[in-house]
């Protein structure tokens, strides 16, 4: 029998379960490109329920406890005295979500001799030290595609929020004002702008498809070029590298994984090479950008706006400068944990666990690390053994 440590974000301060705004979530038929939805043998929750917090336990409690496994669910994840760190020494499986990441550093992996499987309930496994997982033969898996569309929708929203100056305009209403000129002085149409994505994987491509009807000029870069037919269909211009891309756009949306090639890519120098008044939306990972370089570029006017939902560390301290920098439209890390997305990644987590306990292979597309090397999606999107990938990892 296995011991599973599940690290999830805390319950709503208003109590659990919440009063739901709607009575359910639509069932989508599948993912773009034909990948099928998660297919566990059963579900012990109703799609649309809040399962990503501690009381929700990803809907896994009955399934795991009836099979005789030990389940520990906690949100106490940081520091040597945290419950997560106390439970690690005899944990067989760790599950956490990028929104409330249980940082599985090399040091923590060394303290977990029984650990064999680390599941990311969501997408993006940079909170796990992949080199250490490779060295120890730990399998790392995530629920590929589960929240890709959710994130693409959030990026569309934040691009529009920045370009159209939504947040300050909303604030004038709440404050009792009607200051049209103050709102309009920083508001533009997206139509006609050059819009680029840094990485056109599942999320980046979904964003390109959603932005095409806005009559913008689309651009992208990716280490793997899209098929010619897709470039033609989307009328999107390929750039061989990020340097060429950022010079050509007014709006840039970041969708690459965090790994040594992308760590701190957006520094003072790269930001200075962008058009004055560019907008950046980053729903990928915070450490792709240099924190203080973003603040300085907003203060100087080099950037007209920055938005996204990813921070470092998570949760960020109360005095994190991104909370108060000018012209931002940040949210907490929520784009991929809508109730719609939770239903899919909770089901995918259960599918992985069912396969693992039955000794069946985990779907190739869910794999990041397996058999002591990058595997599946991990092989396509990450690099290993190339040095620093995160302030939290080494
Ligand atoms: P994906 O694997 O489908 O696509 C990633 C793409 O990045 C690939 O096409 C890959 O070739 C490209 N890439 C990798 N390194 C690159 C580099 N140095 N330069 C250019 N391109 C590079 O992944 P996805 O599902 O589109 O997700 C992308 C990232 O978004 C995830 O790794 C994760 O960090 C983040 N994400 C965030 C949330 C959220 O809630 N904010 C949710 C899901 C995923």
Coordinates of C-alpha atoms and ligand atoms in Angstrom, one line a residue:
X1 CA 0.0 0.0 0.0
X2 CA 1.3 3.4 -0.9
X3 CA 1.5 6.7 1.0
X4 CA 0.3 9.6 -1.1
X5 CA 1.0 13.2 -0.1
X6 CA -1.4 15.6 -1.8
X7 CA -0.5 19.3 -1.6
X8 CA -3.4 21.6 -2.5
X9 CA -4.3 25.2 -2.1
X10 CA -6.3 26.2 1.1
X11 CA -10.1 26.1 1.2
X12 CA -12.0 29.3 0.3
X13 CA -12.0 31.8 3.3
X14 CA -15.8 31.8 2.8
X15 CA -16.0 28.1 3.7
X16 CA -16.3 24.8 1.8
X17 CA -18.2 23.9 -0.2
X18 CA -18.7 27.2 -1.9
X19 CA -22.1 28.4 -3.3
X20 CA -21.6 27.6 -6.9
X21 CA -22.4 30.3 -9.5
X22 CA -23.6 27.7 -12.0
X23 CA -25.0 24.2 -11.9
X24 CA -22.2 22.4 -13.8
X25 CA -19.6 22.7 -16.5
X26 CA -20.0 21.8 -20.2
X27 CA -18.4 18.5 -21.2
X28 CA -16.0 19.2 -24.0
X29 CA -15.7 16.4 -26.6
X30 CA -11.9 16.2 -26.6
X31 CA -8.8 18.2 -27.2
X32 CA -7.6 19.9 -30.4
X33 CA -5.6 17.5 -32.4
X34 CA -7.5 14.5 -31.3
X35 CA -6.0 13.7 -27.8
X36 CA -8.7 12.1 -25.8
X37 CA -10.0 13.4 -22.4
X38 CA -8.8 11.7 -19.2
X39 CA -10.5 8.3 -18.8
X40 CA -10.4 7.0 -15.2
X41 CA -12.6 4.0 -14.4
X42 CA -14.9 6.2 -12.2
X43 CA -15.1 9.7 -10.6
X44 CA -16.1 10.4 -7.0
X45 CA -17.0 14.0 -7.6
X46 CA -19.3 15.9 -9.9
X47 CA -17.5 17.9 -12.6
X48 CA -17.9 21.6 -11.6
X49 CA -17.1 21.0 -7.9
X50 CA -14.1 22.8 -6.3
X51 CA -11.8 19.9 -5.9
X52 CA -8.4 21.7 -6.2
X53 CA -8.5 22.8 -2.5
X54 CA -7.7 20.8 0.6
X55 CA -11.3 19.7 1.3
X56 CA -11.8 18.8 -2.3
X57 CA -8.8 16.5 -2.3
X58 CA -9.0 16.3 -6.1
X59 CA -11.9 13.9 -5.5
X60 CA -9.4 11.2 -4.7
X61 CA -10.1 10.4 -1.0
X62 CA -12.7 7.6 -1.4
X63 CA -10.8 5.9 -4.3
X64 CA -7.4 5.9 -2.5
X65 CA -8.7 5.1 1.0
X66 CA -11.0 2.3 -0.1
X67 CA -8.0 0.7 -1.8
X68 CA -6.1 0.8 1.5
X69 CA -3.7 3.6 0.6
X70 CA -2.7 6.3 3.1
X71 CA -3.6 9.8 1.9
X72 CA -2.3 13.0 3.5
X73 CA -3.7 16.2 2.2
X74 CA -2.1 19.5 3.2
X75 CA -1.6 23.1 2.1
X76 CA 1.4 23.5 4.5
X77 CA 4.2 23.2 2.0
X78 CA 7.0 25.7 2.6
X79 CA 10.0 25.5 5.0
X80 CA 11.6 22.6 6.8
X81 CA 8.8 22.5 9.5
X82 CA 6.0 22.3 7.0
X83 CA 3.7 19.3 7.0
X84 CA 4.8 18.5 3.4
X85 CA 8.4 18.2 4.5
X86 CA 7.5 16.2 7.6
X87 CA 5.5 13.7 5.5
X88 CA 8.1 13.3 2.7
X89 CA 10.5 10.7 4.3
X90 CA 8.0 7.9 3.8
X91 CA 6.0 9.2 0.9
X92 CA 5.7 7.0 -2.2
X93 CA 3.8 9.5 -4.4
X94 CA 3.6 13.3 -4.2
X95 CA 0.8 15.2 -6.1
X96 CA 0.7 19.0 -6.3
X97 CA -0.7 21.8 -8.5
X98 CA 1.3 24.6 -10.1
X99 CA -1.1 27.1 -8.5
X100 CA 0.2 26.1 -5.1
X101 CA 3.4 24.3 -5.9
X102 CA 5.1 21.9 -3.6
X103 CA 8.6 22.7 -4.6
X104 CA 10.3 19.3 -5.0
X105 CA 13.9 20.5 -4.8
X106 CA 16.9 18.2 -5.0
X107 CA 17.3 18.6 -1.3
X108 CA 13.7 17.5 -0.7
X109 CA 14.0 14.6 -3.1
X110 CA 17.1 13.4 -1.2
X111 CA 14.9 13.4 2.0
X112 CA 12.3 11.2 0.2
X113 CA 14.0 7.8 -0.4
X114 CA 10.7 6.0 -1.2
X115 CA 9.4 8.6 -3.7
X116 CA 8.7 7.0 -7.0
X117 CA 6.0 9.2 -8.7
X118 CA 5.5 13.0 -8.7
X119 CA 2.2 14.0 -10.4
X120 CA 1.5 17.6 -11.5
X121 CA -2.3 18.0 -11.3
X122 CA -2.2 20.5 -14.2
X123 CA 0.5 21.4 -16.6
X124 CA 4.1 22.6 -15.9
X125 CA 6.4 20.5 -13.8
X126 CA 9.2 23.0 -13.3
X127 CA 8.5 23.0 -9.5
X128 CA 10.1 19.5 -9.6
X129 CA 13.9 19.4 -10.0
X130 CA 13.8 17.3 -13.1
X131 CA 17.6 16.5 -13.0
X132 CA 17.2 15.2 -9.5
X133 CA 14.1 13.2 -10.5
X134 CA 16.1 11.7 -13.5
X135 CA 19.0 10.8 -11.3
X136 CA 16.7 9.1 -8.8
X137 CA 14.5 7.3 -11.3
X138 CA 11.4 9.1 -10.2
X139 CA 8.6 9.3 -12.7
X140 CA 7.2 12.8 -13.3
X141 CA 3.8 13.1 -15.0
X142 CA 1.3 15.9 -15.7
X143 CA -2.1 16.1 -17.2
X144 CA -1.2 17.4 -20.6
X145 CA -3.9 19.5 -22.3
X146 CA -6.1 19.5 -19.2
X147 CA -6.0 23.3 -18.8
X148 CA -4.4 24.5 -22.0
X149 CA -7.6 26.1 -23.4
X150 CA -8.3 27.6 -19.9
X151 CA -5.0 29.4 -20.0
X152 CA -5.4 30.5 -23.6
X153 CA -8.7 32.1 -22.7
X154 CA -7.1 33.9 -19.7
X155 CA -4.3 35.2 -22.0
X156 CA -6.9 36.6 -24.4
X157 CA -8.7 38.3 -21.5
X158 CA -5.5 39.8 -20.1
X159 CA -4.3 41.1 -23.5
X160 CA -7.6 42.9 -24.0
X161 CA -7.5 44.1 -20.3
X162 CA -4.1 45.7 -20.9
X163 CA -4.6 47.1 -24.4
X164 CA -8.1 48.5 -23.6
X165 CA -7.1 49.8 -20.1
X166 CA -9.8 47.7 -18.4
X167 CA -8.5 47.6 -14.8
X168 CA -8.2 51.4 -14.2
X169 CA -11.5 52.0 -16.0
X170 CA -13.2 49.5 -13.8
X171 CA -11.6 51.2 -10.8
X172 CA -13.1 54.6 -11.7
X173 CA -16.6 53.0 -11.7
X174 CA -16.1 51.3 -8.3
X175 CA -14.8 54.6 -6.9
X176 CA -17.9 56.5 -8.1
X177 CA -16.2 58.4 -10.9
X178 CA -17.0 58.9 -14.6
X179 CA -13.5 59.9 -15.8
X180 CA -13.8 59.1 -19.5
X181 CA -10.6 61.0 -20.5
X182 CA -8.5 59.3 -17.7
X183 CA -9.7 55.9 -19.0
X184 CA -9.3 56.7 -22.7
X185 CA -5.8 58.2 -22.4
X186 CA -4.3 54.7 -22.3
X187 CA -6.9 52.8 -24.2
X188 CA -6.3 51.3 -27.7
X189 CA -7.9 48.8 -30.1
X190 CA -6.2 45.5 -30.5
X191 CA -7.2 45.5 -34.2
X192 CA -4.2 46.0 -36.5
X193 CA -1.6 45.4 -33.8
X194 CA 1.3 42.9 -34.2
X195 CA 0.7 40.1 -31.7
X196 CA 3.2 37.4 -31.0
X197 CA 3.5 34.2 -29.0
X198 CA 6.8 33.0 -27.5
X199 CA 6.3 29.2 -28.0
X200 CA 3.4 27.8 -30.1
X201 CA 2.8 24.6 -28.2
X202 CA -0.7 23.6 -27.1
X203 CA -1.5 26.9 -25.3
X204 CA 0.4 29.2 -27.7
X205 CA -1.4 27.7 -30.7
X206 CA -4.8 27.9 -29.0
X207 CA -4.1 31.6 -28.4
X208 CA -3.1 32.2 -32.0
X209 CA -6.4 30.6 -33.1
X210 CA -8.4 32.7 -30.7
X211 CA -6.7 36.0 -31.7
X212 CA -6.9 35.5 -35.5
X213 CA -10.5 36.8 -35.7
X214 CA -9.3 40.1 -34.1
X215 CA -7.7 41.1 -37.4
X216 CA -4.2 41.4 -35.9
X217 CA -0.9 40.4 -37.5
X218 CA 0.2 37.2 -35.8
X219 CA 3.8 36.2 -35.1
X220 CA 5.5 33.4 -33.2
X221 CA 8.8 31.7 -32.3
X222 CA 9.3 28.1 -31.2
X223 CA 12.2 25.7 -31.1
X224 CA 10.0 23.4 -33.2
X225 CA 8.5 25.2 -36.2
X226 CA 4.8 24.6 -36.9
X227 CA 3.9 22.7 -40.1
X228 CA 3.7 25.0 -43.1
X229 CA 0.0 24.3 -43.5
X230 CA -0.7 25.6 -40.0
X231 CA 1.3 28.7 -40.5
X232 CA -0.6 29.4 -43.7
X233 CA -4.0 28.6 -42.1
X234 CA -3.3 31.1 -39.2
X235 CA -1.4 33.5 -41.4
X236 CA 1.3 33.7 -38.8
X237 CA 4.9 34.8 -39.3
X238 CA 7.6 32.6 -37.9
X239 CA 10.7 34.2 -36.2
X240 CA 13.8 32.1 -35.8
X241 CA 14.4 33.4 -32.2
X242 CA 12.8 35.5 -29.5
X243 CA 15.0 38.5 -30.3
X244 CA 13.5 38.8 -33.7
X245 CA 10.0 38.2 -32.4
X246 CA 10.0 40.8 -29.7
X247 CA 11.2 43.5 -32.1
X248 CA 8.3 42.8 -34.4
X249 CA 5.3 42.9 -32.0
X250 CA 3.2 45.3 -29.9
X251 CA 1.8 42.5 -27.7
X252 CA 3.7 39.4 -26.6
X253 CA 2.3 36.4 -24.9
X254 CA 4.6 33.9 -23.2
X255 CA 3.8 30.2 -23.5
X256 CA 7.1 28.3 -23.1
X257 CA 7.9 26.0 -20.2
X258 CA 10.4 27.2 -17.6
X259 CA 13.7 25.3 -18.2
X260 CA 17.3 26.4 -18.5
X261 CA 16.8 27.9 -22.0
X262 CA 14.0 30.1 -20.9
X263 CA 15.1 31.0 -17.3
X264 CA 15.4 34.8 -17.0
X265 CA 15.1 35.2 -20.8
X266 CA 13.3 38.5 -20.5
X267 CA 16.0 40.7 -18.9
X268 CA 16.7 44.5 -19.2
X269 CA 18.4 44.0 -22.6
X270 CA 15.6 42.0 -24.3
X271 CA 13.0 44.3 -22.9
X272 CA 14.9 47.4 -24.2
X273 CA 14.9 45.8 -27.7
X274 CA 11.1 45.8 -27.8
X275 CA 9.0 48.6 -29.3
X276 CA 8.3 51.4 -26.8
X277 CA 4.8 50.8 -25.2
X278 CA 4.8 47.0 -25.8
X279 CA 2.5 44.8 -23.7
X280 CA 3.6 41.5 -22.2
X281 CA 1.3 38.8 -20.9
X282 CA 3.0 35.9 -19.1
X283 CA 0.8 32.9 -18.1
X284 CA 3.8 30.5 -18.5
X285 CA 6.2 30.9 -15.5
X286 CA 7.3 34.0 -13.7
X287 CA 11.0 33.2 -13.8
X288 CA 11.1 33.4 -17.6
X289 CA 11.1 37.2 -16.8
X290 CA 13.6 39.0 -14.5
X291 CA 11.3 40.4 -11.8
X292 CA 12.8 43.8 -11.4
X293 CA 13.5 44.3 -15.1
X294 CA 9.7 44.1 -15.6
X295 CA 9.1 46.7 -12.9
X296 CA 11.7 49.1 -14.3
X297 CA 10.3 48.7 -17.9
X298 CA 6.8 49.6 -16.7
X299 CA 8.1 52.6 -14.7
X300 CA 10.1 53.9 -17.6
X301 CA 7.2 53.4 -20.1
X302 CA 9.2 50.9 -22.2
X303 CA 6.4 48.5 -21.4
X304 CA 2.8 49.9 -21.5
X305 CA 1.5 47.0 -19.5
X306 CA 2.3 43.6 -18.0
X307 CA -0.2 40.9 -17.0
X308 CA -0.3 37.2 -16.3
X309 CA -1.0 34.9 -13.4
X310 CA 2.4 33.4 -12.6
X311 CA 4.7 34.6 -9.8
X312 CA 7.8 33.5 -8.0
X313 CA 7.6 32.3 -5.3
X314 CA 4.0 31.1 -5.0
X315 CA 2.4 32.4 -3.0
X316 CA 4.3 35.7 -3.3
X317 CA 5.1 37.8 -0.3
X318 CA 2.8 40.8 0.5
X319 CA 5.5 43.2 -0.6
X320 CA 6.2 41.5 -4.0
X321 CA 6.8 44.4 -6.4
X322 CA 4.5 43.0 -9.0
X323 CA 1.5 43.6 -6.7
X324 CA 2.0 47.4 -6.9
X325 CA 4.0 48.1 -10.1
X326 CA 2.3 50.5 -12.5
X327 CA 0.0 49.4 -15.4
X328 CA -0.3 45.7 -14.4
X329 CA -3.3 43.5 -14.6
X330 CA -2.0 40.5 -12.7
X331 CA -4.2 37.8 -11.1
X332 CA -3.1 35.1 -8.7
X333 CA -2.2 31.8 -10.5
X334 CA -5.7 30.9 -11.5
X335 CA -6.0 30.6 -15.2
X336 CA -5.5 26.9 -15.3
X337 CA -7.7 26.1 -12.3
X338 CA -11.1 27.1 -13.4
X339 CA -13.8 24.6 -12.2
X340 CA -13.9 23.4 -15.8
X341 CA -10.1 22.7 -15.8
X342 CA -10.2 21.1 -12.3
X343 CA -12.7 18.5 -13.6
X344 CA -10.2 17.4 -16.3
X345 CA -7.0 17.4 -14.3
X346 CA -8.6 15.7 -11.3
X347 CA -9.8 13.0 -13.6
X348 CA -6.4 12.8 -15.3
X349 CA -4.7 12.5 -11.9
X350 CA -6.9 9.5 -11.1
X351 CA -6.2 8.0 -14.5
X352 CA -2.5 8.1 -13.8
X353 CA -2.9 6.7 -10.3
X354 CA -5.1 3.8 -11.6
X355 CA -2.5 3.0 -14.3
X356 CA 0.4 3.2 -11.8
X357 CA -1.2 0.9 -9.2
X358 CA -2.2 -1.6 -11.9
X359 CA 1.3 -1.6 -13.4
X360 CA 0.1 -0.3 -16.7
X361 CA 2.1 2.3 -18.6
X362 CA 1.1 6.0 -18.1
X363 CA 0.0 7.7 -21.3
X364 CA 3.0 8.8 -23.2
X365 CA 1.7 12.4 -23.5
X366 CA 1.4 12.7 -19.7
X367 CA 5.1 11.8 -19.1
X368 CA 7.8 14.4 -18.4
X369 CA 10.4 12.1 -16.8
X370 CA 10.4 8.3 -16.9
X371 CA 13.0 5.6 -16.8
X372 CA 15.8 8.1 -15.8
X373 CA 15.3 10.5 -18.7
X374 CA 13.0 13.1 -20.2
X375 CA 10.1 11.3 -21.8
X376 CA 6.8 12.0 -23.7
X377 CA 5.9 15.7 -23.5
X378 CA 8.9 16.3 -21.4
X379 CA 11.2 15.2 -24.2
X380 CA 9.6 17.7 -26.6
X381 CA 9.4 20.7 -24.2
X382 CA 12.0 20.6 -21.5
X383 CA 15.8 20.3 -21.3
X384 CA 17.7 18.4 -18.7
X385 CA 21.2 18.6 -17.3
X386 CA 21.8 22.2 -18.5
X387 CA 22.0 24.1 -15.2
X388 CA 19.7 26.5 -13.4
X389 CA 16.1 26.4 -14.2
X390 CA 14.5 28.0 -11.2
X391 CA 15.4 30.0 -8.1
X392 CA 13.7 27.3 -6.1
X393 CA 15.5 24.4 -7.6
X394 CA 19.2 24.8 -7.1
Ligands
LIG1 P1 3.5 22.5 -24.7 O1 4.5 21.5 -24.2 O2 2.4 22.0 -25.5 O3 4.2 23.6 -25.4 C1 5.5 24.2 -25.1 C2 6.1 24.7 -26.3 O4 7.3 25.5 -25.9 C3 6.6 23.7 -27.2 O5 6.1 23.9 -28.5 C4 8.1 23.8 -27.2 O6 8.7 23.5 -28.4 C5 8.3 25.3 -26.9 N1 9.6 25.7 -26.3 C6 10.3 25.1 -25.3 N2 11.4 25.7 -25.1 C7 11.4 26.8 -25.9 C8 12.4 27.8 -26.2 N3 13.5 27.9 -25.5 N4 12.1 28.7 -27.1 C9 10.9 28.6 -27.9 N5 10.0 27.6 -27.7 C10 10.3 26.7 -26.7 O7 3.0 23.2 -23.3 P2 1.7 24.0 -23.1 O8 0.6 23.1 -22.7 O9 1.4 24.9 -24.2 O10 2.1 24.8 -21.8 C11 3.2 25.8 -21.9 C12 3.6 26.2 -20.5 O11 2.5 27.0 -19.9 C13 3.7 25.1 -19.4 O12 5.0 24.5 -19.5 C14 3.5 25.7 -18.1 O13 4.7 26.3 -17.6 C15 2.5 26.9 -18.5 N6 1.2 26.7 -18.0 C16 0.6 27.6 -17.2 C17 -0.7 27.4 -16.7 C18 -1.3 28.4 -15.8 O14 -2.2 28.1 -15.1 N7 -0.9 29.7 -15.8 C19 -1.4 26.2 -17.0 C20 -0.8 25.3 -17.9 C21 0.5 25.5 -18.4

